[in-house]
Every structure is written in structure tokens, then in C-alpha cells.
CSV table of C-alpha atoms and ligand atoms in Angstrom, one decimal:
chain,number,residue,atom,x,y,z
A,1,MET,CA,-4.8,6.7,-15.1
A,2,ALA,CA,-3.6,3.3,-13.6
A,3,GLN,CA,-4.6,0.1,-14.8
A,4,LEU,CA,-6.8,-1.8,-12.0
A,5,SER,CA,-4.9,-5.4,-12.4
A,6,PRO,CA,-7.7,-7.2,-12.7
A,7,VAL,CA,-8.1,-9.6,-10.1
A,8,PRO,CA,-7.6,-8.3,-7.4
A,9,THR,CA,-5.9,-11.3,-5.2
A,10,THR,CA,-7.5,-11.6,-1.4
A,11,ARG,CA,-4.5,-10.4,0.0
A,12,ALA,CA,-5.3,-6.6,-1.5
A,13,ALA,CA,-9.1,-7.5,-0.5
A,14,VAL,CA,-8.3,-8.3,3.0
A,15,ARG,CA,-5.7,-5.0,3.4
A,16,TRP,CA,-8.9,-2.9,3.0
A,17,SER,CA,-11.3,-4.2,5.3
A,18,LEU,CA,-8.7,-4.0,8.1
A,19,GLY,CA,-7.1,0.3,6.9
A,20,HIS,CA,-10.3,1.7,5.5
A,21,ALA,CA,-13.4,-0.3,5.6
A,22,LEU,CA,-13.3,-2.0,9.5
A,23,PRO,CA,-11.6,1.8,10.4
A,24,ARG,CA,-14.5,4.2,8.2
A,25,THR,CA,-17.3,1.8,9.7
A,26,LEU,CA,-16.2,2.1,13.4
A,27,LEU,CA,-15.7,6.2,13.1
A,28,ARG,CA,-18.8,6.9,10.9
A,29,ARG,CA,-20.6,5.0,14.1
A,30,ALA,CA,-18.9,6.7,16.7
A,31,ALA,CA,-19.3,10.1,15.1
A,32,ARG,CA,-23.5,8.9,15.8
A,33,GLN,CA,-22.5,8.3,19.2
A,34,GLY,CA,-20.8,11.4,19.9
A,35,ASP,CA,-17.3,10.6,19.9
A,36,LEU,CA,-15.3,13.6,19.2
A,37,HIS,CA,-12.2,11.8,17.0
A,38,GLY,CA,-14.9,9.9,15.0
A,39,ARG,CA,-16.8,13.5,14.1
A,40,MET,CA,-13.4,14.5,13.1
A,41,PHE,CA,-12.9,11.6,11.1
A,42,VAL,CA,-16.3,12.6,8.6
A,43,ALA,CA,-15.9,16.4,8.8
A,44,THR,CA,-12.5,15.5,7.1
A,45,GLN,CA,-14.8,13.8,5.0
A,46,SER,CA,-15.7,17.3,3.5
A,47,ALA,CA,-12.5,19.2,2.4
A,48,ASP,CA,-14.3,22.6,3.2
A,49,LEU,CA,-11.9,23.2,6.4
A,50,ALA,CA,-15.1,25.1,8.2
A,51,ALA,CA,-16.9,21.5,8.6
A,52,LEU,CA,-14.1,20.5,11.1
A,53,GLU,CA,-14.1,24.0,13.2
A,54,PRO,CA,-16.5,23.4,15.0
A,55,VAL,CA,-15.0,19.9,16.0
A,56,LEU,CA,-11.6,21.7,16.3
A,57,ASP,CA,-13.0,24.3,19.1
A,58,GLU,CA,-14.7,21.2,20.9
A,59,LEU,CA,-11.5,18.8,21.2
A,60,ARG,CA,-9.9,21.7,22.9
A,61,THR,CA,-11.9,22.4,25.5
A,62,HIS,CA,-10.5,18.8,26.3
A,63,GLY,CA,-7.1,20.3,27.1
A,64,ALA,CA,-4.0,18.5,25.8
A,65,PHE,CA,-5.5,14.9,24.6
A,66,TYR,CA,-9.4,14.4,23.7
A,67,ARG,CA,-9.7,10.5,24.3
A,68,GLY,CA,-11.7,8.8,21.6
A,69,LYS,CA,-13.1,5.4,21.4
A,70,PHE,CA,-10.7,4.6,19.6
A,71,ALA,CA,-7.2,7.3,19.2
A,72,ALA,CA,-6.0,10.1,22.0
A,73,VAL,CA,-7.1,12.9,19.9
A,74,SER,CA,-4.3,16.8,20.0
A,75,VAL,CA,-5.1,19.6,19.0
A,76,ASP,CA,-3.0,21.6,21.0
A,77,ASN,CA,0.4,23.3,20.3
A,78,ALA,CA,2.5,22.1,23.2
A,79,ALA,CA,1.3,18.8,23.4
A,80,VAL,CA,1.4,17.9,20.0
A,81,ARG,CA,5.0,18.7,19.0
A,82,ALA,CA,5.5,16.8,22.2
A,83,LEU,CA,4.4,14.0,21.0
A,84,LEU,CA,6.1,13.9,17.6
A,85,SER,CA,8.7,14.2,19.3
A,86,HIS,CA,8.6,11.5,22.3
A,87,PRO,CA,10.7,8.5,21.5
A,88,ASP,CA,7.5,5.7,22.4
A,89,ALA,CA,5.2,7.9,20.2
A,90,GLY,CA,6.3,5.6,17.2
A,91,SER,CA,5.5,6.4,13.5
A,92,ALA,CA,4.3,2.9,12.5
A,93,PHE,CA,0.7,1.0,12.5
A,94,GLY,CA,0.1,-2.3,14.0
A,95,PRO,CA,-3.1,-4.1,16.0
A,96,GLY,CA,-0.4,-4.0,18.8
A,97,ASP,CA,-0.3,-6.6,21.5
A,98,ALA,CA,-3.7,-7.3,22.4
A,99,ALA,CA,-5.2,-7.8,19.1
A,100,GLY,CA,-3.1,-11.4,18.2
A,101,ARG,CA,-4.8,-12.8,14.9
A,102,ILE,CA,-5.0,-9.6,13.3
A,103,ALA,CA,-1.6,-8.7,13.9
A,104,ARG,CA,-1.0,-12.4,12.2
A,105,LEU,CA,-3.4,-11.5,9.2
A,106,GLN,CA,-2.2,-8.0,8.1
A,107,GLU,CA,1.5,-9.7,7.6
A,108,TRP,CA,0.6,-11.8,5.8
A,109,ALA,CA,-1.7,-9.1,3.9
A,110,MET,CA,1.0,-6.9,3.9
A,111,ALA,CA,2.9,-9.6,1.4
A,112,ASP,CA,2.4,-8.4,-2.0
A,113,ALA,CA,1.5,-5.3,-0.9
A,114,PRO,CA,3.2,-2.6,-2.8
A,115,LEU,CA,6.3,0.4,-1.9
A,116,GLY,CA,4.3,3.2,-0.7
A,117,PRO,CA,4.3,6.7,1.8
A,118,LEU,CA,3.1,4.8,4.5
A,119,THR,CA,4.6,1.2,4.6
A,120,PRO,CA,7.9,0.2,5.3
A,121,PRO,CA,10.6,1.3,4.7
A,122,SER,CA,9.1,4.2,3.9
A,123,LEU,CA,11.4,7.5,6.1
A,124,LEU,CA,8.0,8.1,7.4
A,125,VAL,CA,7.1,5.1,9.2
A,126,THR,CA,10.7,4.0,10.1
A,127,GLU,CA,12.3,4.9,13.5
A,128,PRO,CA,15.9,4.6,14.3
A,129,PRO,CA,18.5,3.0,14.2
A,130,ASP,CA,17.9,2.8,10.3
A,131,HIS,CA,15.7,5.8,10.6
A,132,THR,CA,18.3,7.6,11.1
A,133,ARG,CA,20.5,5.5,8.4
A,134,TYR,CA,18.4,6.4,6.0
A,135,ARG,CA,18.0,10.5,6.8
A,136,LYS,CA,21.5,10.8,6.4
A,137,LEU,CA,21.7,9.8,2.9
A,138,VAL,CA,19.1,12.8,1.7
A,139,SER,CA,19.4,14.9,4.1
A,140,ARG,CA,22.5,17.0,3.2
A,141,VAL,CA,20.8,18.1,-0.2
A,142,PHE,CA,18.1,19.5,1.8
A,143,SER,CA,20.1,21.8,4.0
A,144,VAL,CA,19.5,25.8,4.1
A,145,ARG,CA,22.5,26.6,2.8
A,146,ALA,CA,22.1,23.5,0.0
A,147,VAL,CA,18.6,24.8,-0.3
A,148,GLU,CA,19.7,28.8,-0.7
A,149,ARG,CA,22.0,27.8,-3.9
A,150,LEU,CA,18.4,26.4,-5.5
A,151,ARG,CA,16.9,29.7,-5.5
A,152,ALA,CA,17.8,31.3,-8.9
A,153,ARG,CA,17.5,28.1,-11.0
A,154,THR,CA,13.9,28.9,-8.5
A,155,GLN,CA,13.2,31.7,-9.8
A,156,GLU,CA,14.1,31.2,-13.4
A,157,ILE,CA,11.8,28.2,-13.5
A,158,ALA,CA,9.0,30.1,-11.4
A,159,ASP,CA,10.0,33.2,-14.4
A,160,GLU,CA,9.8,30.8,-17.5
A,161,LEU,CA,5.6,28.9,-16.5
A,162,LEU,CA,4.5,33.2,-16.1
A,163,GLU,CA,6.0,34.2,-19.3
A,164,ALA,CA,4.1,31.1,-20.2
A,165,LEU,CA,0.8,32.1,-18.7
A,166,ASP,CA,-1.3,34.2,-20.9
A,167,PRO,CA,-2.8,37.3,-19.3
A,168,ALA,CA,-5.8,37.7,-21.7
A,169,ASP,CA,-7.0,34.6,-20.8
A,170,PRO,CA,-8.6,32.8,-17.4
A,171,VAL,CA,-6.5,30.3,-16.7
A,172,ASP,CA,-6.1,27.5,-13.9
A,173,LEU,CA,-3.2,28.1,-11.8
A,174,VAL,CA,-2.3,24.4,-10.5
A,175,SER,CA,-2.3,23.3,-14.0
A,176,THR,CA,-0.2,25.7,-15.3
A,177,TYR,CA,1.6,26.9,-12.1
A,178,CYS,CA,1.6,25.2,-8.6
A,179,SER,CA,2.2,22.1,-9.7
A,180,LEU,CA,5.3,22.7,-12.3
A,181,LEU,CA,7.2,24.4,-10.2
A,182,PRO,CA,7.9,22.5,-7.4
A,183,VAL,CA,8.1,18.9,-9.7
A,184,THR,CA,10.8,20.7,-12.3
A,185,VAL,CA,12.3,21.6,-8.7
A,186,ILE,CA,12.3,17.7,-7.4
A,187,ALA,CA,13.1,16.5,-10.7
A,188,GLU,CA,16.3,18.5,-11.4
A,189,ILE,CA,17.1,17.6,-7.9
A,190,LEU,CA,17.3,14.6,-8.2
A,191,GLY,CA,17.9,13.8,-11.6
A,192,VAL,CA,14.7,13.2,-13.4
A,193,PRO,CA,14.4,13.7,-17.5
A,194,GLU,CA,12.0,16.4,-18.8
A,195,ALA,CA,10.3,13.7,-20.7
A,196,ASP,CA,9.2,12.4,-17.3
A,197,ARG,CA,7.8,14.7,-15.4
A,198,GLN,CA,4.0,14.8,-16.6
A,199,LYS,CA,3.9,10.9,-15.8
A,200,VAL,CA,5.4,11.3,-12.6
A,201,LEU,CA,3.0,14.0,-11.8
A,202,ARG,CA,0.3,12.0,-12.8
A,203,PHE,CA,1.8,8.5,-10.7
A,204,GLY,CA,1.9,11.6,-7.0
A,205,ALA,CA,-1.4,13.0,-8.4
A,206,ALA,CA,-2.8,9.3,-8.3
A,207,ALA,CA,-0.7,7.5,-5.4
A,208,ALA,CA,-2.1,10.9,-3.4
A,209,PRO,CA,-5.0,9.6,-1.6
A,210,SER,CA,-2.7,6.9,-0.1
A,211,LEU,CA,-2.3,9.0,3.0
A,212,ASP,CA,-6.7,8.8,3.3
A,213,LEU,CA,-7.9,6.9,5.8
A,214,GLY,CA,-11.1,4.7,4.9
A,215,LEU,CA,-11.3,4.7,1.1
A,216,SER,CA,-13.8,3.2,-0.5
A,217,TRP,CA,-12.5,-0.7,-3.0
A,218,ARG,CA,-12.0,1.0,-6.2
A,219,GLU,CA,-10.2,3.6,-4.8
A,220,PHE,CA,-8.2,2.0,-2.8
A,221,ARG,CA,-7.4,-0.9,-6.0
A,222,ARG,CA,-7.1,2.9,-8.2
A,223,VAL,CA,-4.4,3.6,-5.4
A,224,GLU,CA,-2.8,0.7,-5.3
A,225,ALA,CA,-2.3,0.3,-9.7
A,226,SER,CA,-0.8,3.5,-9.3
A,227,LEU,CA,1.4,2.9,-6.0
A,228,ARG,CA,3.0,-0.3,-8.2
A,229,ASP,CA,3.5,2.1,-11.5
A,230,PHE,CA,5.3,4.4,-9.9
A,231,ASP,CA,7.4,2.1,-8.4
A,232,GLU,CA,8.2,0.2,-11.6
A,233,TRP,CA,9.1,3.2,-13.4
A,234,LEU,CA,11.5,4.1,-10.6
A,235,GLY,CA,13.2,0.5,-10.5
A,236,GLN,CA,14.2,1.9,-14.6
A,237,HIS,CA,15.1,5.3,-13.8
A,238,LEU,CA,17.2,3.2,-11.6
A,239,ASP,CA,18.8,0.8,-13.5
A,240,ASN,CA,19.7,4.3,-16.2
A,241,LEU,CA,21.2,6.2,-13.4
A,242,ARG,CA,23.4,2.8,-12.1
A,243,ARG,CA,24.7,3.1,-15.9
A,244,GLU,CA,24.5,6.5,-17.0
A,245,PRO,CA,25.2,8.1,-13.4
A,246,GLY,CA,24.7,11.9,-13.4
A,247,ASP,CA,25.0,14.8,-10.7
A,248,ASN,CA,21.9,14.6,-8.8
A,249,LEU,CA,20.5,12.6,-6.1
A,250,LEU,CA,19.5,9.6,-7.0
A,251,SER,CA,22.8,8.9,-8.6
A,252,GLN,CA,24.0,9.8,-4.9
A,253,LEU,CA,22.5,7.2,-3.6
A,254,VAL,CA,22.5,4.3,-6.1
A,255,SER,CA,26.3,5.2,-5.7
A,256,ALA,CA,26.7,4.9,-1.7
A,257,GLN,CA,24.4,1.6,-2.3
A,258,GLU,CA,27.1,0.1,-4.4
A,259,ASP,CA,29.9,1.7,-2.2
A,260,GLY,CA,29.1,-0.5,0.0
A,261,VAL,CA,26.5,1.4,2.3
A,262,HIS,CA,24.3,-1.2,3.4
A,263,LEU,CA,20.7,0.0,1.3
A,264,THR,CA,18.4,-3.2,0.1
A,265,ASP,CA,16.8,-2.3,-3.4
A,266,ALA,CA,13.8,-2.1,-1.4
A,267,GLU,CA,15.1,0.9,1.1
A,268,LEU,CA,16.5,2.8,-2.1
A,269,ARG,CA,13.3,2.7,-4.3
A,270,SER,CA,11.3,3.9,-1.3
A,271,THR,CA,13.4,6.3,-0.1
A,272,ALA,CA,14.0,7.9,-3.6
A,273,GLY,CA,10.4,7.6,-4.2
A,274,LEU,CA,9.0,9.6,-1.3
A,275,VAL,CA,11.6,12.4,-1.6
A,276,LEU,CA,10.5,12.3,-4.9
A,277,ALA,CA,6.4,12.6,-4.7
A,278,ALA,CA,6.8,14.4,-1.5
A,279,GLY,CA,8.9,17.0,-2.5
A,280,PHE,CA,5.9,17.9,-5.2
A,281,GLU,CA,3.1,16.3,-4.5
A,282,THR,CA,2.7,19.5,-0.7
A,283,THR,CA,3.9,22.6,-2.2
A,284,VAL,CA,1.9,22.4,-5.0
A,285,ASN,CA,-0.6,22.5,-1.9
A,286,LEU,CA,1.2,25.5,0.1
A,287,LEU,CA,0.9,27.1,-3.4
A,288,GLY,CA,-2.4,27.2,-4.3
A,289,ASN,CA,-4.0,28.0,-0.6
A,290,GLY,CA,-1.9,30.8,-0.2
A,291,ILE,CA,-2.9,32.1,-3.5
A,292,SER,CA,-6.1,31.6,-2.5
A,293,LEU,CA,-5.7,33.1,1.3
A,294,LEU,CA,-4.0,36.0,-0.6
A,295,ALA,CA,-6.8,36.7,-3.6
A,296,GLY,CA,-9.0,36.7,-0.8
A,297,HIS,CA,-6.7,39.4,1.4
A,298,PRO,CA,-6.5,42.8,-0.5
A,299,ASP,CA,-5.2,44.0,2.4
A,300,GLN,CA,-2.4,41.7,2.6
A,301,ARG,CA,-1.0,41.9,-0.8
A,302,ALA,CA,-1.0,46.2,-0.3
A,303,LEU,CA,1.3,44.9,3.1
A,304,LEU,CA,3.2,42.9,0.8
A,305,ALA,CA,4.2,44.7,-2.5
A,306,GLU,CA,5.3,47.5,0.7
A,307,ARG,CA,7.5,45.5,2.2
A,308,PRO,CA,8.8,42.8,0.6
A,309,ASP,CA,10.8,41.1,3.3
A,310,LEU,CA,7.2,39.0,5.0
A,311,TRP,CA,6.8,37.5,2.1
A,312,ALA,CA,9.4,34.4,3.9
A,313,ASN,CA,6.8,35.6,6.7
A,314,ALA,CA,3.5,35.2,4.6
A,315,VAL,CA,4.5,32.4,3.1
A,316,ASP,CA,4.2,30.4,6.7
A,317,GLU,CA,1.2,31.9,8.0
A,318,VAL,CA,0.1,30.9,4.7
A,319,LEU,CA,1.0,27.1,6.0
A,320,ARG,CA,-0.4,28.1,9.5
A,321,LEU,CA,-3.7,28.9,8.8
A,322,ASP,CA,-4.0,25.9,5.7
A,323,PRO,CA,-1.4,23.3,6.1
A,324,PRO,CA,-0.8,21.5,3.3
A,325,VAL,CA,-1.3,17.9,5.3
A,326,LEU,CA,-4.1,18.3,8.1
A,327,LEU,CA,-3.0,15.5,10.4
A,328,THR,CA,-0.6,13.0,11.2
A,329,GLY,CA,-0.6,9.8,14.0
A,330,ARG,CA,1.4,8.5,16.1
A,331,MET,CA,1.3,5.2,18.6
A,332,ALA,CA,2.5,3.8,21.3
A,333,THR,CA,5.4,2.0,21.7
A,334,ALA,CA,6.0,1.8,25.5
A,335,ASP,CA,3.4,3.1,28.5
A,336,LEU,CA,3.8,7.3,28.1
A,337,GLU,CA,3.0,10.7,29.9
A,338,VAL,CA,2.9,13.3,27.7
A,339,GLU,CA,2.5,16.8,28.7
A,340,GLY,CA,1.2,15.4,31.8
A,341,VAL,CA,-1.3,13.1,30.3
A,342,SER,CA,-0.6,9.2,30.6
A,343,ILE,CA,-1.0,6.9,27.2
A,344,PRO,CA,-0.6,3.3,27.3
A,345,ARG,CA,1.2,0.9,25.7
A,346,GLY,CA,-0.2,0.4,22.4
A,347,ALA,CA,-2.6,3.6,21.6
A,348,VAL,CA,-3.4,5.1,19.1
A,349,MET,CA,-2.3,9.1,18.8
A,350,VAL,CA,-3.6,12.2,16.2
A,351,GLY,CA,-1.9,14.9,15.6
A,352,MET,CA,-3.7,17.6,14.2
A,353,LEU,CA,-1.5,20.0,13.1
A,354,VAL,CA,-3.7,22.3,12.2
A,355,GLY,CA,-5.6,22.1,15.3
A,356,ALA,CA,-1.9,22.6,17.4
A,357,ASN,CA,-1.6,26.2,14.5
A,358,ARG,CA,-4.8,27.0,15.5
A,359,ASP,CA,-4.5,26.6,19.6
A,360,PRO,CA,-4.9,30.2,21.1
A,361,ALA,CA,-2.8,29.8,23.6
A,362,VAL,CA,0.3,30.8,20.7
A,363,PHE,CA,-1.3,32.2,17.8
A,364,ALA,CA,-3.4,35.5,18.7
A,365,ASP,CA,-6.5,35.7,16.9
A,366,PRO,CA,-5.3,32.5,15.1
A,367,THR,CA,-8.1,32.2,12.3
A,368,ARG,CA,-7.1,35.6,11.4
A,369,PHE,CA,-4.5,35.6,8.4
A,370,ASP,CA,-1.8,37.8,9.0
A,371,VAL,CA,0.8,38.2,7.2
A,372,THR,CA,2.7,40.1,9.8
A,373,ARG,CA,2.5,38.0,12.9
A,374,GLU,CA,5.2,37.9,14.9
A,375,ASN,CA,5.6,34.4,15.4
A,376,ALA,CA,4.0,32.6,12.4
A,377,ARG,CA,6.2,30.1,12.4
A,378,ASP,CA,6.3,28.2,15.5
A,379,HIS,CA,2.9,26.3,13.5
A,380,VAL,CA,3.7,22.7,13.2
A,381,SER,CA,2.6,21.8,9.8
A,382,PHE,CA,6.4,20.5,8.6
A,383,SER,CA,6.0,18.8,11.9
A,384,ALA,CA,8.0,18.0,14.6
A,385,GLY,CA,10.6,15.4,16.2
A,386,ARG,CA,12.6,13.1,14.2
A,387,HIS,CA,10.2,12.9,11.2
A,388,TYR,CA,10.5,17.1,11.1
A,389,CYS,CA,9.7,17.9,7.1
A,390,LEU,CA,13.1,17.1,5.4
A,391,GLY,CA,12.1,19.6,2.7
A,392,ALA,CA,11.0,22.2,5.2
A,393,ALA,CA,13.4,24.9,3.5
A,394,LEU,CA,12.7,23.9,0.3
A,395,ALA,CA,9.4,24.2,0.5
A,396,ARG,CA,9.3,27.5,2.0
A,397,MET,CA,11.8,28.7,-0.7
A,398,GLU,CA,9.6,27.5,-3.1
A,399,GLY,CA,6.8,28.9,-1.5
A,400,GLU,CA,8.7,32.2,-1.3
A,401,VAL,CA,9.6,32.7,-4.9
A,402,GLY,CA,6.6,31.1,-6.8
A,403,LEU,CA,4.3,34.1,-4.4
A,404,ARG,CA,6.3,36.8,-4.9
A,405,SER,CA,6.7,35.8,-8.5
A,406,LEU,CA,3.4,36.0,-9.2
A,407,PHE,CA,1.7,38.1,-6.9
A,408,GLU,CA,4.6,41.2,-8.4
A,409,ARG,CA,3.7,40.1,-11.9
A,410,PHE,CA,-0.2,40.0,-11.7
A,411,PRO,CA,-1.0,41.9,-8.4
A,412,ASP,CA,-4.9,42.4,-9.8
A,413,LEU,CA,-5.1,38.6,-9.9
A,414,ARG,CA,-8.8,37.3,-8.7
A,415,VAL,CA,-9.7,34.1,-8.2
A,416,GLU,CA,-12.8,33.1,-10.3
A,417,ARG,CA,-15.6,31.0,-9.9
A,418,GLY,CA,-14.8,27.4,-10.9
A,419,ALA,CA,-11.8,26.8,-7.7
A,420,VAL,CA,-11.9,23.1,-6.7
A,421,ARG,CA,-10.0,21.8,-3.7
A,422,ARG,CA,-9.1,18.5,-4.1
A,423,SER,CA,-10.3,15.4,-2.8
A,424,THR,CA,-7.3,13.9,-0.8
A,425,ARG,CA,-8.0,14.2,3.8
A,426,ILE,CA,-3.9,14.8,4.6
A,427,LEU,CA,-3.0,15.8,1.7
A,428,ARG,CA,-5.1,19.5,1.4
A,429,GLY,CA,-4.9,21.7,-1.0
A,430,TYR,CA,-6.9,23.0,-4.9
A,431,GLU,CA,-7.2,20.5,-7.9
A,432,HIS,CA,-8.4,23.9,-9.7
A,433,LEU,CA,-8.0,27.3,-9.6
A,434,PRO,CA,-8.5,29.1,-11.4
A,435,VAL,CA,-7.7,32.9,-12.6
A,436,THR,CA,-8.1,36.1,-14.7
A,437,LEU,CA,-4.6,36.9,-14.2
A,438,ARG,CA,-5.3,40.9,-15.5
A,439,PRO,CA,-9.1,41.4,-14.6
B,1,HEM,C1,4.6,22.6,2.0
B,1,HEM,C2,5.5,21.4,1.7
B,1,HEM,C3,4.9,20.5,2.0
B,1,HEM,C4,4.6,20.4,3.6
B,1,HEM,C5,3.5,20.7,4.8
B,1,HEM,C6,5.3,19.4,4.3
B,1,HEM,C7,4.3,18.4,5.2
B,1,HEM,C8,5.0,17.6,6.0
B,1,HEM,C9,5.4,16.8,7.1
B,1,HEM,C10,4.2,16.9,8.1
B,1,HEM,C11,5.7,15.6,7.6
B,1,HEM,C12,6.3,14.8,8.7
B,1,HEM,C13,5.4,13.8,8.7
B,1,HEM,C14,4.8,13.3,10.3
B,1,HEM,O1,5.0,13.5,11.2
B,1,HEM,O2,4.4,12.2,10.3
B,1,HEM,C15,6.8,15.9,6.5
B,1,HEM,C16,8.3,15.0,6.6
B,1,HEM,C17,8.3,14.6,4.8
B,1,HEM,N1,8.5,15.5,4.0
B,1,HEM,FE1,7.9,17.3,4.2
B,1,HEM,N2,6.7,18.3,3.4
B,1,HEM,C18,6.4,19.8,2.2
B,1,HEM,C19,7.4,19.4,1.5
B,1,HEM,C20,8.6,18.5,1.3
B,1,HEM,C21,9.6,18.3,0.2
B,1,HEM,C22,9.3,19.3,-0.7
B,1,HEM,C23,9.8,17.4,0.4
B,1,HEM,C24,10.7,17.0,-1.1
B,1,HEM,C25,12.6,16.9,-0.4
B,1,HEM,C26,9.6,16.9,1.8
B,1,HEM,C27,10.2,16.3,2.0
B,1,HEM,C28,9.8,14.7,3.1
B,1,HEM,C29,10.3,13.8,3.7
B,1,HEM,C30,10.9,13.0,3.4
B,1,HEM,C31,9.4,13.6,5.0
B,1,HEM,C32,10.0,12.1,5.8
B,1,HEM,C33,10.9,13.4,6.8
B,1,HEM,C34,11.0,11.5,8.0
B,1,HEM,O3,10.1,11.3,8.3
B,1,HEM,O4,12.1,11.5,8.1
B,1,HEM,N3,8.7,17.6,2.4
B,1,HEM,N4,6.1,16.3,5.4
């Protein structure tokens, strides 16, 4: 666990106040006044999607966008796609034009912020032309074709992990399987030594709440401390690769930097850190959510046993119904129009990925788990547009190999009492998933 720095800076206190305390207070107040965006925020504080469902249904009655006090929120599949693909819907958040003093305060407060997934120059909050430049450097490694070459190795890793489980005892599949499969694969792609993998997993888990809004002061400080530890480790790791390059993506990035591709140290660490953390912090949830859904639907498992060609589609159906990333946000960088709705410059927009995935205009009987669903792939769990998940092909492949190998080996596995959802709000999955492998 990361050590909290003994004296938090005033800047950190301002970052927390503007980024967490204030939005939390305002959204809770708005919720009490009936604002659906506020109610959505409150409902996402529960780990159970059931708390969110009635709010999603109400949001849907407002058409393409619900205009809340602080944001326009969409649960409409076409509108979410259009929003995420809109050139004037930017992924970076600022206080907007109106708030000159707050803007200056925020800029001042960010001066000693640690690098994180939502701080520039992270791909997630960068826009063209920089975004295009960073993405080009890493995208080749994650193309569908490149990922297919990793399938056999992923299968080996899955088999080794499953072999190591003791079928006589209940096991927690999150710590023994769901988390280890993706971290091993991405660590091999990036050249992270085996000895560092547990450390990297711990950094990732501790930093995962950095995507959430409304953290307590304590949580916020712990997250910032973990991000700093992660960045320090990454800096050392990149130095090692500079001295001793290997056949891996990070060595390629380091040499690209040295070969005159203009990539600053912060850009290099940010891109490398995001790819590494995104490479396991989300897929662990896909695997856990998939195990839980399949364990609860013996009819669907039976279908997959009969028709293994359905596994790829089953993974998309899991992603659709229980998405590992709940929502994403954008800010209008100009007055814009999405699906006929006018949105003014500076407005915040929230795309509820989970809502778009349950849009009845696209998915018949949307809350039903159906591995044969023909358009399961039309979900937006990997986002859309220029920020479309770089690791989508890898995640799909890992999901397919991971779930299929587990259920083929242990077709009757049963989830036991004691399953616990993670406390993160944007990233959704299981913290513990105890199962009996051979009941
Ligand atoms: C089931 C697993 C995964 C899910 C559900 C997921 C979901 C997402 C989503 C929703 C976004 C875009 C957010 C936005 O538009 O604001 C995204 C971006 C990204 N993902 Fe994934 N992801 C997964 C796995 C992975 C893996 C395995 C990698 C490893 C390479 C990865 C790397 C990235 C990167 C680098 C971005 C930033 C892309 C950009 O901004 O251009 N993801 N992911």
C-alpha cells in the first residue's frame, strides 16, 4: 500500500476540493432536488447495477440527452456514439470560459499533480494532433492481426494458471485467475519483468479510483500517492530498458524517442503507464463479470458447451450487459449539435456506456443475457470515435480464451457466498469471487 506523504500540499487540497469535494456536494444536492444526473451520481455509489437501473429508465424517457443542472446525460446508443465521435466534444475537462478565476486556480493546483490516466498528456484526455501522434506509436502492437499472434501464448498462460488451482478447495478467482491472466499478457507485451508484476498489480488496484469523482480526502491522497509510486517505478523501468532494450513495446517507445520522434519524458511515461494499467485494470473486470453472469445462467453455459463457436459473441454479450467501464465524459469545445440536440460550448456531457448498451431501440429485451444475440457487438463498452479503446482486440481475445478455458475445464463451477464487488465506480467488476470449481 502506498505511503501517504506526511504533509499534503495546498495544491493537493485545492485539487481535491475542485475535483471531488465540490462536485460531490453539488451533485448530492442536485439529486435531492430530483436532478437525474445527481441521482445517477448517487446511484453509482452503490456497487450494484440494480440501484442504477431505475435512473437509466428515467433518463431514457428524456430522449437523446437529459439536460441536468451540471451536465447533459445520454443513455441513447446513437447519441452516445455520435457524442464520442464528435470533433468538438473534447476529452479534457476544464472549468470552461466563464470561470476565469477558477480556471487559474485549477491550473495552479495542477502544477504538482502526479501523472495519471486523466491528466495530460494521457491519451485519454489529449486531442489531435498530439493524440494522433501518441496513438500511432502504440497502435500497431494492438491491431487485430498482432493480437491474434498472442492467442497461443495467452492460452498457455490461462492453462498454467488453471493447472495451479486446487479444485478441492473454494478459490477466489479474482486473485488467482482474473487479475493474473491480463497482467501477465500485458507485462510480456511491454517487457515488465516477472518479479515486478505483483507490484504493478498493486499500483494498478490502488490507482484505479483515480477515474472516480467524489473521492474522500483520504482516498484521494492514497490514489495520488499510488500514482506517484507507479510513475517512479515506470521511470526506473524505462531507464533499465534504455540500458538493456528487449523485444517489447516499451523498448520500441524508448528507441522511438531516441530516434527523433518527438516524445517528451512525460509523454513517454504517460503513454506507457496508461497502456500498462489499462491492459489489466479493465480486463480483470471483464473476466470476473463474465464468470458471474455465466455461473448464474446454466442454460447459456450449456449452449456454449454445445457450440464453442459462440464464445466470441458471449464475450461481447458480457461486455454489453455488465460493462467494465460504466461511463465517460466529454466537454463541448464549441457550440455543437448531437442527434438534433444543441449543446453550448463549455457544457459537460456524460455518455452512459451502460445505458447505451441497454437501449431497447438497438437491443431487444436488453436486460436479458443471451450469448446468441446477433448484434451483441453493437455495445459501446470500448467507447467510440478517436478514443476507441486501443486494447479492444486484446481484451476480446483474452476474454474469450480466459472464459472458455475456465468453463471447459470446470463446467459446473459455482459462485459461493462472499462475492464482493470492487468499490471503484467507473471501473466495475469484482474484488473477490469465491467459487467451488467441482461442486
Ligand atoms: C474489457 C477490457 C477493456 C475495456 C472495457 C476498455 C474500455 C475502454 C474505454 C471505454 C476507453 C475510452 C474511454 C473514453 O472514450 O473516454 C478505453 C480507452 C483506452 N484503452 Fe481500453 N478497455 C479495455 C481493455 C484495454 C486493454 C487490454 C488495453 C491495453 C492496451 C487498453 C488500452 C486503452 C487505451 C490506451 C485507451 C486510450 C485510447 C485513447 O484515448 O485514444 N484497454 N478503453
